[in-house]
CSV table of C-alpha atoms in Angstrom, one decimal:
chain,number,residue,atom,x,y,z
A,179,MET,CA,10.6,-14.1,25.2
A,180,LYS,CA,10.4,-10.4,24.5
A,181,GLY,CA,14.0,-10.0,24.9
A,182,PHE,CA,14.6,-12.9,22.9
A,183,ARG,CA,12.6,-11.5,19.8
A,184,ILE,CA,14.5,-8.4,20.4
A,185,ALA,CA,17.8,-9.7,20.3
A,186,ARG,CA,17.0,-12.1,17.6
A,187,ARG,CA,15.7,-8.9,15.3
A,188,LEU,CA,18.9,-6.9,15.7
A,189,LEU,CA,21.0,-10.1,15.0
A,190,THR,CA,18.8,-10.1,12.1
A,191,ALA,CA,19.3,-6.6,11.0
A,192,ALA,CA,23.0,-6.7,11.7
A,193,GLY,CA,23.6,-9.5,9.6
A,194,ILE,CA,21.6,-7.8,6.1
A,195,PHE,CA,24.0,-4.9,7.2
A,196,ALA,CA,26.9,-6.9,6.9
A,197,LEU,CA,26.1,-8.4,3.6
A,198,ALA,CA,25.0,-5.0,2.1
A,199,ALA,CA,28.1,-3.6,3.2
A,200,VAL,CA,30.2,-6.1,1.7
A,201,GLY,CA,28.2,-6.2,-1.8
A,202,TYR,CA,28.8,-2.6,-1.6
A,203,VAL,CA,32.6,-2.8,-0.9
A,204,LEU,CA,32.6,-5.7,-4.3
A,205,ILE,CA,30.8,-3.2,-6.2
A,206,GLY,CA,32.6,-0.6,-5.4
A,207,LYS,CA,35.6,-2.1,-7.0
A,208,VAL,CA,34.3,-2.7,-10.3
A,209,TYR,CA,31.7,0.9,-10.2
A,210,PRO,CA,33.2,4.1,-9.4
A,211,PHE,CA,30.2,5.4,-7.3
A,212,ASN,CA,29.6,9.0,-7.9
A,213,TRP,CA,27.3,10.0,-4.9
A,214,GLY,CA,28.6,13.6,-4.2
A,215,LEU,CA,27.2,14.6,-8.0
A,216,VAL,CA,23.6,12.6,-7.3
A,217,LEU,CA,23.3,14.2,-3.9
A,218,ARG,CA,23.7,18.0,-5.0
A,219,TYR,CA,20.3,16.8,-6.8
A,220,TYR,CA,18.7,16.0,-3.1
A,221,ARG,CA,15.8,18.8,-3.7
A,222,LEU,CA,14.7,16.5,-6.4
A,223,PHE,CA,14.5,13.6,-4.2
A,224,LEU,CA,12.7,15.0,-1.9
A,225,MET,CA,10.0,16.6,-4.2
A,226,GLY,CA,9.3,13.0,-5.4
A,227,LEU,CA,9.4,11.8,-1.7
A,228,PHE,CA,6.4,14.1,-1.0
A,229,VAL,CA,4.6,13.3,-4.1
A,230,THR,CA,5.0,9.3,-3.3
A,231,MET,CA,3.8,10.1,0.4
A,232,LYS,CA,1.0,12.4,-0.8
A,233,ILE,CA,-0.2,9.7,-3.6
A,234,SER,CA,0.0,7.0,-1.8
A,235,LEU,CA,-1.7,8.5,1.7
A,236,ILE,CA,-4.7,9.3,-0.5
A,237,SER,CA,-4.9,6.3,-2.2
A,238,ILE,CA,-4.9,3.9,0.8
A,239,VAL,CA,-7.8,6.4,2.4
A,240,ILE,CA,-9.6,5.9,-0.8
A,241,SER,CA,-9.2,2.0,-1.1
A,242,PHE,CA,-10.3,1.3,1.8
A,243,PHE,CA,-13.5,2.8,1.5
A,244,LEU,CA,-13.9,1.1,-1.3
A,245,GLY,CA,-12.7,-1.7,-0.5
A,246,LEU,CA,-15.7,-1.6,2.5
A,247,LEU,CA,-18.3,-0.4,0.3
A,248,PHE,CA,-17.5,-3.2,-2.0
A,249,ALA,CA,-17.0,-6.0,0.6
A,250,LEU,CA,-20.6,-5.3,1.7
A,251,MET,CA,-21.8,-5.3,-1.9
A,252,ARG,CA,-20.2,-8.8,-1.7
A,253,LYS,CA,-22.3,-10.0,1.6
A,254,SER,CA,-25.6,-8.2,0.4
A,255,LYS,CA,-28.2,-10.3,-0.1
A,256,ILE,CA,-29.6,-8.8,-2.9
A,257,GLU,CA,-28.0,-10.3,-6.2
A,258,PHE,CA,-27.5,-7.3,-8.3
A,259,PHE,CA,-25.0,-5.4,-5.7
A,260,GLU,CA,-23.5,-9.2,-5.3
A,261,ASP,CA,-22.7,-9.2,-8.6
A,262,ILE,CA,-21.6,-5.6,-8.6
A,263,GLY,CA,-19.1,-6.3,-6.1
A,264,GLY,CA,-17.9,-9.6,-7.8
A,265,LEU,CA,-17.5,-8.1,-11.2
A,266,TYR,CA,-15.1,-4.8,-9.6
A,267,VAL,CA,-13.1,-7.5,-7.7
A,268,TRP,CA,-13.0,-9.7,-11.1
A,269,PHE,CA,-11.6,-7.1,-13.4
A,270,PHE,CA,-9.0,-5.6,-11.2
A,271,ARG,CA,-7.3,-8.6,-9.5
A,272,ASN,CA,-7.3,-9.9,-13.2
A,273,THR,CA,-5.6,-6.7,-14.9
A,274,PRO,CA,-2.0,-5.4,-14.4
A,275,LEU,CA,-1.5,-2.2,-12.3
A,276,LEU,CA,0.1,-0.6,-15.0
A,277,VAL,CA,-2.5,-1.4,-17.8
A,278,VAL,CA,-4.9,0.1,-15.5
A,279,ILE,CA,-3.0,3.5,-14.9
A,280,LEU,CA,-2.6,3.7,-18.6
A,281,LEU,CA,-6.2,3.2,-19.2
A,282,THR,CA,-7.3,5.8,-16.5
A,283,TYR,CA,-4.6,8.5,-17.7
A,284,TYR,CA,-5.3,8.0,-21.3
A,285,GLY,CA,-8.8,7.1,-21.1
A,286,VAL,CA,-10.7,8.4,-18.3
A,287,GLY,CA,-8.6,11.3,-18.0
A,288,THR,CA,-8.9,12.3,-22.0
A,289,ILE,CA,-12.7,12.5,-21.2
A,290,VAL,CA,-12.8,14.1,-18.1
A,291,ASN,CA,-9.3,16.3,-18.3
A,292,LEU,CA,-7.4,14.2,-15.2
A,293,ASP,CA,-3.8,15.3,-14.4
A,294,ARG,CA,-1.2,13.2,-13.6
A,295,PHE,CA,-1.8,13.1,-10.2
A,296,TRP,CA,-5.4,12.4,-9.8
A,297,ALA,CA,-4.9,9.5,-12.7
A,298,SER,CA,-2.8,7.9,-10.9
A,299,VAL,CA,-4.6,8.5,-6.9
A,300,ILE,CA,-7.7,6.6,-9.0
A,301,ALA,CA,-5.9,3.9,-10.4
A,302,LEU,CA,-4.2,3.1,-7.4
A,303,SER,CA,-7.7,3.2,-5.5
A,304,LEU,CA,-9.4,1.3,-7.9
A,305,PHE,CA,-7.2,-1.5,-8.0
A,306,GLU,CA,-5.6,-1.7,-4.3
A,307,GLY,CA,-9.5,-1.5,-3.4
A,308,ALA,CA,-10.2,-4.6,-5.3
A,309,TYR,CA,-7.7,-6.6,-3.1
A,310,ILE,CA,-8.8,-4.8,0.2
A,311,THR,CA,-12.5,-6.0,-0.3
A,312,GLU,CA,-11.3,-9.1,-0.1
A,313,ILE,CA,-9.6,-8.6,3.2
A,314,ILE,CA,-12.2,-7.0,4.9
A,315,ARG,CA,-15.0,-9.6,3.7
A,316,SER,CA,-13.1,-12.2,4.8
A,317,GLY,CA,-12.7,-10.3,8.1
A,318,ILE,CA,-16.5,-10.1,8.4
A,319,GLU,CA,-16.8,-14.0,7.5
A,320,ALA,CA,-14.3,-14.3,10.5
A,321,VAL,CA,-16.7,-12.8,13.0
A,322,PRO,CA,-18.2,-15.5,15.3
A,323,LYS,CA,-21.6,-15.8,14.5
A,324,GLY,CA,-22.6,-16.1,18.1
A,325,GLU,CA,-21.8,-12.7,19.0
A,326,ILE,CA,-24.3,-11.4,16.1
A,327,GLU,CA,-26.8,-13.8,17.0
A,328,ALA,CA,-26.2,-12.4,20.9
A,329,ALA,CA,-26.7,-8.7,19.7
A,330,LYS,CA,-29.7,-9.6,17.7
A,331,SER,CA,-31.5,-10.9,20.8
A,332,LEU,CA,-30.8,-7.8,22.6
A,333,GLY,CA,-32.9,-6.0,20.1
A,334,PHE,CA,-30.0,-4.6,17.9
A,335,THR,CA,-31.1,-3.4,14.7
A,336,ASN,CA,-28.7,-5.0,11.3
A,337,PHE,CA,-27.1,-1.5,11.5
A,338,GLN,CA,-26.4,-1.6,15.1
A,339,VAL,CA,-25.0,-5.0,15.0
A,340,PHE,CA,-22.6,-4.1,12.1
A,341,ALA,CA,-21.3,-0.6,13.8
A,342,SER,CA,-21.0,-2.1,17.1
A,343,VAL,CA,-20.1,-5.8,16.3
A,344,VAL,CA,-19.0,-6.7,13.1
A,345,PHE,CA,-17.2,-3.6,11.7
A,346,PRO,CA,-15.1,-3.3,14.6
A,347,GLN,CA,-14.2,-7.0,15.1
A,348,SER,CA,-13.4,-7.3,11.6
A,349,ILE,CA,-11.1,-4.7,10.9
A,350,ARG,CA,-9.4,-5.9,14.1
A,351,ILE,CA,-9.0,-9.7,12.2
A,352,ALA,CA,-8.1,-8.3,9.1
A,353,LEU,CA,-5.4,-5.4,10.2
A,354,PRO,CA,-2.1,-7.8,9.3
A,355,PRO,CA,-3.0,-8.0,5.8
A,356,LEU,CA,-4.6,-4.7,5.5
A,357,ILE,CA,-1.1,-3.2,6.5
A,358,GLY,CA,0.4,-5.3,4.3
A,359,GLN,CA,-1.8,-4.0,1.4
A,360,PHE,CA,-1.0,-0.5,2.5
A,361,VAL,CA,3.0,-1.5,2.1
A,362,SER,CA,1.8,-3.1,-1.2
A,363,LEU,CA,0.3,0.1,-2.5
A,364,ILE,CA,3.2,2.7,-1.3
A,365,LYS,CA,5.6,0.2,-3.3
A,366,ASP,CA,3.0,0.2,-6.5
A,367,SER,CA,2.6,4.2,-6.4
A,368,SER,CA,6.0,3.7,-8.2
A,369,LEU,CA,4.5,2.4,-11.4
A,370,ALA,CA,2.8,6.2,-11.6
A,371,SER,CA,6.5,6.9,-13.5
A,372,ILE,CA,5.1,5.2,-16.3
A,373,ILE,CA,2.5,8.5,-16.9
A,374,ALA,CA,5.5,11.0,-15.8
A,375,LEU,CA,4.3,11.9,-12.5
A,376,GLY,CA,6.9,13.4,-10.5
A,377,GLU,CA,7.1,10.6,-7.7
A,378,LEU,CA,10.3,9.1,-6.7
A,379,THR,CA,10.8,6.9,-9.3
A,380,MET,CA,10.6,9.4,-12.0
A,381,MET,CA,13.1,12.0,-9.9
A,382,ALA,CA,15.5,9.1,-9.9
A,383,ARG,CA,15.4,8.9,-13.6
A,384,GLN,CA,15.8,12.5,-13.9
A,385,VAL,CA,18.9,12.8,-12.1
A,386,GLY,CA,20.1,9.4,-13.5
A,387,THR,CA,19.9,11.1,-16.6
A,388,ARG,CA,21.4,14.2,-15.5
A,389,THR,CA,24.5,12.9,-13.8
A,390,LEU,CA,25.0,9.3,-15.5
A,391,ALA,CA,24.6,7.8,-12.3
A,392,SER,CA,21.3,6.3,-12.5
A,393,PHE,CA,22.4,3.1,-10.2
A,394,GLU,CA,23.7,5.7,-7.2
A,395,SER,CA,20.0,7.5,-7.9
A,396,TYR,CA,17.8,4.0,-7.5
A,397,LEU,CA,19.5,3.2,-4.4
A,398,ILE,CA,18.7,6.3,-2.7
A,399,VAL,CA,15.0,5.6,-3.4
A,400,ALA,CA,15.4,2.0,-3.0
A,401,PHE,CA,16.4,2.9,0.5
A,402,LEU,CA,14.0,5.6,0.9
A,403,TYR,CA,10.9,3.2,-0.2
A,404,ILE,CA,12.8,0.4,2.4
A,405,ALA,CA,12.5,3.2,5.2
A,406,ILE,CA,8.8,4.2,4.5
A,407,THR,CA,7.6,0.6,4.3
A,408,THR,CA,9.2,-0.4,7.3
A,409,ILE,CA,8.3,2.5,9.3
A,410,ILE,CA,4.4,1.7,8.1
A,411,SER,CA,5.1,-2.2,8.9
A,412,THR,CA,6.3,-1.7,12.4
A,413,LEU,CA,2.9,1.2,13.3
A,414,GLY,CA,1.1,-1.8,11.7
A,415,ARG,CA,2.4,-4.5,14.5
A,416,TYR,CA,1.9,-1.7,16.9
A,417,LEU,CA,-2.0,-1.2,16.2
A,418,GLU,CA,-2.2,-5.0,16.5
A,419,ARG,CA,-1.0,-5.3,19.5
A,420,ARG,CA,-2.9,-2.6,20.8
A,421,LEU,CA,-6.2,-4.1,19.6
A,422,ALA,CA,-5.6,-7.3,20.3
A,423,ILE,CA,-8.2,-9.0,21.9
A,424,PRO,CA,-7.0,-10.0,26.0
């Protein structure tokens, strides 16, 4: 079965590669690619890649802890905390990320003097944290009640029950959608170009302006995003297998 899955994936990858090659050849008949000129600016792409990875990794960490905090608030028996958690999720899940970035940079950033990088990190973390809140909350609710009651019957405190039983299992359950959300966060980081942060998309725009080869520039960016997200997804599947309940 495992060998069949590997063969199927290889066949799918080969098919996608073949289609991409055919598309490239057909486009090349009407569009003169100029890779040599674009690749002279490889340092700009590397700088953009570094900024993209930096903003993404920091935002992943912050958004995870925000999601955990507000998921616990959503599950709280104290109505005030539950309402605050619900309001947070409602606001950020119903506001476009582009608007959140602009509000953070031109609104909050003006008041507290935030630079482009940290305005982008805060906006991404708050936005993605709202989705992670619901993912973690669903994971907590999926933990079997019998295991919680068994832990309490052994004299565990509420904190011990959460730390030893609820949290580990909820994260294991929520891991697939969490990885998917982290992948979305990495792709969403491209919107930081709207405030001229020097991440991948912004650097591609600069290279395109200098070389008049915008198509090639954005193709490079697309390839880099595909490579990054594929690596993250592969690591996620590996973690799923390692953490799977025997």
